[in-house]
Tab-separated table of C-alpha atoms in Angstrom:
chain	number	residue	atom	x	y	z
J	1	ASP	CA	-14.594	6.834	19.559
J	2	ALA	CA	-12.255	3.883	18.755
J	3	GLU	CA	-9.029	3.866	20.665
J	4	ILE	CA	-6.063	1.898	21.790
J	5	THR	CA	-5.192	1.740	25.404
J	6	GLN	CA	-2.295	0.388	27.483
J	7	SER	CA	-2.080	-0.597	31.169
J	8	PRO	CA	-0.483	0.018	33.443
J	9	ARG	CA	1.019	3.327	32.317
J	10	HIS	CA	3.822	3.031	34.789
J	11	LYS	CA	5.297	-0.090	36.346
J	12	ILE	CA	8.213	-0.797	38.707
J	13	THR	CA	9.247	-4.327	39.183
J	14	GLU	CA	12.207	-6.354	40.307
J	15	THR	CA	14.717	-8.372	38.330
J	16	GLY	CA	13.422	-11.959	37.688
J	17	ARG	CA	9.740	-11.164	38.114
J	18	GLN	CA	7.193	-11.996	35.316
J	19	VAL	CA	5.477	-8.854	34.031
J	20	THR	CA	2.594	-8.565	31.677
J	21	LEU	CA	1.659	-5.358	29.779
J	22	ALA	CA	-1.853	-5.020	28.499
J	23	CYS	CA	-2.889	-3.592	25.126
J	24	HIS	CA	-6.457	-3.251	24.037
J	25	GLN	CA	-7.867	-1.730	20.910
J	26	THR	CA	-11.372	-1.001	19.846
J	27	TRP	CA	-10.527	-0.243	16.157
J	28	ASN	CA	-11.250	-4.011	15.259
J	29	HIS	CA	-7.891	-4.036	13.565
J	30	ASN	CA	-6.288	-7.362	12.690
J	31	ASN	CA	-2.754	-6.161	12.973
J	32	MET	CA	-1.137	-5.418	16.293
J	33	PHE	CA	2.447	-4.521	17.330
J	34	TRP	CA	4.632	-4.004	20.359
J	35	TYR	CA	7.630	-1.703	20.337
J	36	ARG	CA	10.157	-0.563	22.810
J	37	GLN	CA	11.583	2.977	22.671
J	38	ASP	CA	15.025	3.733	24.118
J	39	LEU	CA	17.099	6.835	23.712
J	40	GLY	CA	19.290	6.551	20.597
J	41	HIS	CA	17.462	3.564	19.214
J	42	GLY	CA	14.089	4.943	18.179
J	43	LEU	CA	11.317	2.280	18.093
J	44	ARG	CA	12.245	-1.319	17.829
J	45	LEU	CA	9.686	-4.018	17.072
J	46	ILE	CA	9.336	-6.719	19.697
J	47	HIS	CA	6.437	-8.863	18.534
J	48	TYR	CA	3.536	-8.544	16.193
J	49	SER	CA	0.287	-10.344	15.237
J	50	TYR	CA	-1.761	-10.304	12.022
J	51	GLY	CA	-4.792	-11.913	13.628
J	52	VAL	CA	-6.148	-14.276	16.305
J	53	HIS	CA	-3.700	-16.999	17.217
J	54	ASP	CA	-1.051	-15.472	14.933
J	55	THR	CA	2.183	-14.197	16.545
J	56	ASN	CA	5.619	-13.348	15.087
J	57	LYS	CA	8.941	-12.302	16.469
J	58	GLY	CA	10.301	-8.859	15.726
J	59	GLU	CA	13.813	-7.409	15.889
J	60	VAL	CA	14.258	-7.642	19.717
J	61	SER	CA	12.027	-10.506	20.763
J	62	ASP	CA	14.343	-12.388	23.218
J	63	GLY	CA	12.842	-12.360	26.729
J	64	TYR	CA	9.333	-11.404	25.539
J	65	SER	CA	6.301	-13.326	24.502
J	66	VAL	CA	2.686	-12.474	23.323
J	67	SER	CA	-0.478	-14.269	22.682
J	68	ARG	CA	-3.528	-13.298	20.706
J	69	SER	CA	-6.652	-14.944	21.826
J	70	ASN	CA	-9.104	-12.302	20.443
J	71	THR	CA	-8.984	-9.382	18.035
J	72	GLU	CA	-8.920	-6.550	20.736
J	73	ASP	CA	-5.992	-7.675	22.938
J	74	LEU	CA	-2.248	-8.431	22.568
J	75	PRO	CA	-0.721	-8.700	26.029
J	76	LEU	CA	3.105	-8.531	26.236
J	77	THR	CA	4.762	-10.841	28.803
J	78	LEU	CA	8.449	-10.381	30.142
J	79	GLU	CA	9.037	-13.955	31.440
J	80	SER	CA	11.961	-12.965	33.793
J	81	ALA	CA	12.459	-9.182	33.794
J	82	ALA	CA	15.936	-7.830	33.331
J	83	SER	CA	17.401	-4.367	33.881
J	84	SER	CA	17.997	-4.239	30.156
J	85	GLN	CA	14.198	-4.299	29.614
J	86	THR	CA	13.797	-0.970	31.366
J	87	SER	CA	12.103	1.021	28.675
J	88	VAL	CA	8.954	2.626	27.385
J	89	TYR	CA	6.702	0.141	25.602
J	90	PHE	CA	4.251	1.067	22.845
J	91	CYS	CA	1.433	-0.934	21.488
J	92	ALA	CA	0.060	-0.094	17.987
J	93	SER	CA	-2.499	-1.444	15.581
J	94	SER	CA	-3.198	-1.145	11.860
J	95	GLU	CA	-6.172	-1.996	9.694
J	96	SER	CA	-4.423	-3.312	6.697
J	97	ARG	CA	-1.429	-5.301	5.534
J	98	ASP	CA	-1.634	-3.463	2.252
J	99	PRO	CA	1.570	-1.492	2.158
J	100	ASP	CA	-0.188	1.502	0.667
J	101	VAL	CA	-2.470	1.995	3.638
J	102	ASN	CA	-0.640	0.527	6.620
J	103	GLU	CA	-0.362	3.484	8.861
J	104	GLN	CA	-0.325	2.485	12.514
J	105	PHE	CA	-2.254	3.773	15.549
J	106	PHE	CA	-0.344	4.030	18.787
J	107	GLY	CA	-1.274	3.580	22.453
J	108	PRO	CA	-0.046	6.065	25.136
J	109	GLY	CA	2.754	3.800	26.238
J	110	THR	CA	3.921	1.993	29.376
J	111	ARG	CA	6.960	3.146	31.251
J	112	LEU	CA	8.579	0.063	32.720
J	113	THR	CA	11.447	0.124	35.316
J	114	VAL	CA	13.223	-3.086	36.288
J	115	LEU	CA	15.309	-2.696	39.431
P	1	SER	CA	18.695	-2.455	12.744
P	2	GLN	CA	17.375	1.080	11.932
P	3	GLN	CA	16.193	1.553	8.308
P	4	GLY	CA	15.643	5.318	8.601
P	5	GLU	CA	18.042	7.874	9.864
P	6	GLU	CA	16.692	11.332	10.575
P	7	ASP	CA	18.717	14.439	10.264
P	8	PRO	CA	19.184	16.608	12.238
P	9	GLN	CA	18.866	14.922	15.610
P	10	ALA	CA	17.621	18.159	17.060
P	11	LEU	CA	16.392	21.472	15.589
P	12	SER	CA	15.290	24.663	17.266
P	13	ILE	CA	13.583	27.437	15.329
P	14	GLN	CA	11.532	30.627	15.950
P	15	GLU	CA	7.743	30.481	15.781
P	16	GLY	CA	6.544	31.200	12.339
P	17	GLU	CA	9.743	29.885	10.582
P	18	ASN	CA	9.735	26.751	8.466
P	19	ALA	CA	11.169	23.546	9.792
P	20	THR	CA	12.866	20.909	7.576
P	21	MET	CA	13.950	17.523	8.631
P	22	ASN	CA	15.405	14.692	6.496
P	23	CYS	CA	15.234	10.965	6.485
P	24	SER	CA	17.513	8.600	4.753
P	25	TYR	CA	16.983	4.772	4.318
P	26	LYS	CA	18.864	1.829	2.995
P	27	THR	CA	16.707	-0.514	1.087
P	28	SER	CA	13.792	-0.353	-1.545
P	29	ILE	CA	10.498	0.702	0.037
P	30	ASN	CA	6.820	0.441	-0.560
P	31	ASN	CA	6.082	3.625	1.310
P	32	LEU	CA	7.500	6.111	3.802
P	33	GLN	CA	5.575	7.541	6.718
P	34	TRP	CA	6.060	10.359	9.054
P	35	TYR	CA	4.946	10.258	12.705
P	36	ARG	CA	4.956	12.893	15.532
P	37	GLN	CA	5.439	12.156	19.111
P	38	ASN	CA	4.676	14.723	21.817
P	39	SER	CA	6.582	14.310	25.097
P	40	GLY	CA	5.238	11.508	27.075
P	41	ARG	CA	2.703	10.377	24.401
P	42	GLY	CA	2.396	7.772	21.716
P	43	LEU	CA	3.128	8.323	18.046
P	44	VAL	CA	0.642	9.877	15.830
P	45	HIS	CA	0.580	9.267	12.064
P	46	LEU	CA	1.071	12.444	9.898
P	47	ILE	CA	1.447	11.483	6.324
P	48	LEU	CA	2.197	8.490	4.056
P	49	ILE	CA	4.014	8.858	0.708
P	50	ARG	CA	4.103	5.837	-1.723
P	51	SER	CA	7.222	4.875	-3.512
P	52	ASN	CA	5.835	6.122	-6.854
P	53	GLU	CA	5.021	9.598	-5.426
P	54	ARG	CA	7.522	12.439	-5.325
P	55	GLU	CA	5.645	15.030	-3.271
P	56	LYS	CA	2.614	15.124	-1.005
P	57	HIS	CA	0.888	17.926	0.980
P	58	SER	CA	-1.248	17.815	4.013
P	59	GLY	CA	-2.166	21.197	5.542
P	60	ARG	CA	1.148	22.815	6.678
P	61	LEU	CA	3.087	19.644	5.982
P	62	ARG	CA	4.994	18.938	2.736
P	63	VAL	CA	6.752	15.660	2.212
P	64	THR	CA	9.156	14.785	-0.595
P	65	LEU	CA	10.538	11.465	-1.581
P	66	ASP	CA	13.608	10.796	-3.713
P	67	THR	CA	13.862	7.031	-4.286
P	68	SER	CA	17.122	7.430	-6.264
P	69	LYS	CA	18.807	9.000	-3.182
P	70	LYS	CA	16.788	6.834	-0.813
P	71	SER	CA	15.795	9.982	1.143
P	72	SER	CA	12.701	11.974	2.214
P	73	SER	CA	12.130	15.309	3.786
P	74	LEU	CA	9.365	16.704	5.873
P	75	LEU	CA	8.742	20.466	5.798
P	76	ILE	CA	6.509	22.063	8.309
P	77	THR	CA	5.588	25.640	7.212
P	78	ALA	CA	4.735	28.574	9.454
P	79	SER	CA	5.712	26.683	12.684
P	80	ARG	CA	3.678	26.951	15.835
P	81	ALA	CA	4.607	26.206	19.541
P	82	ALA	CA	2.329	23.196	19.347
P	83	ASP	CA	4.629	21.713	16.632
P	84	THR	CA	7.177	21.075	19.342
P	85	ALA	CA	7.588	17.332	19.301
P	86	SER	CA	9.857	14.489	17.998
P	87	TYR	CA	9.336	13.505	14.459
P	88	PHE	CA	10.004	9.973	13.113
P	89	CYS	CA	10.157	8.580	9.611
P	90	ALA	CA	9.175	4.954	9.046
P	91	THR	CA	9.614	2.712	6.073
P	92	ALA	CA	7.593	-0.134	4.765
P	93	ASN	CA	9.848	-2.453	2.680
P	94	PHE	CA	8.836	-4.476	-0.356
P	95	GLY	CA	7.670	-7.860	0.695
P	96	ASN	CA	7.449	-6.799	4.291
P	97	GLU	CA	4.391	-5.114	5.700
P	98	LYS	CA	6.129	-4.110	9.037
P	99	LEU	CA	7.356	-0.606	9.601
P	100	THR	CA	10.911	0.227	10.568
P	101	PHE	CA	11.373	3.512	12.480
P	102	GLY	CA	14.255	5.877	12.499
P	103	THR	CA	15.665	7.520	15.569
P	104	GLY	CA	13.831	10.771	15.239
P	105	THR	CA	14.353	14.535	15.062
P	106	ARG	CA	13.583	16.563	18.085
P	107	LEU	CA	11.934	19.808	17.090
P	108	THR	CA	11.568	22.802	19.386
P	109	ILE	CA	9.618	25.954	18.462
P	110	ILE	CA	10.649	28.967	20.297
P	111	PRO	CA	7.762	31.375	20.938
């Protein structure tokens, strides 16, 4: 069955270190998204991609970057981790940009702690 | 900024009762979607209602949309313990294919 996976599931790092969170989907979806989830804020969009070599900034992109070299993967990099980036990170994908059918499929999440 | 705001923030009901949660949003939308999130898991898509639809059903779920009031409601009938989860609305705005999520309603079903 097609799926979307994230790794690692849990990560503890120190302030200033570079961290990369992996996201891999086997749906063959063109669209991929990264969100962070914090209490009281719901899900906030960090970066998204509509296809290979396409990347776009979301609502809270400062301090994060993504690259899309193939359809299946959209790794999220924290260039210099900060305590404010302690959060749960979710990757998602969708098949279509058609707003009538753009439901998203989510990965299980990565809990990141920055000490 | 959040587009959707769910109400109530938390809801506890007895198993077998109906659960209703509401979502309000600010700008014109293409569609509104509801997602469920079990503790420690990712979100799961439940239902999508288009801006030209007023009501939609899926199993025990009933969603309504009132574009004049910029609001939607999710009704879960005959609740079960397995319905315990957080529920989020998400809107897709005109000219923008991205989704904007609300802050969620935490639903607890008491056996």
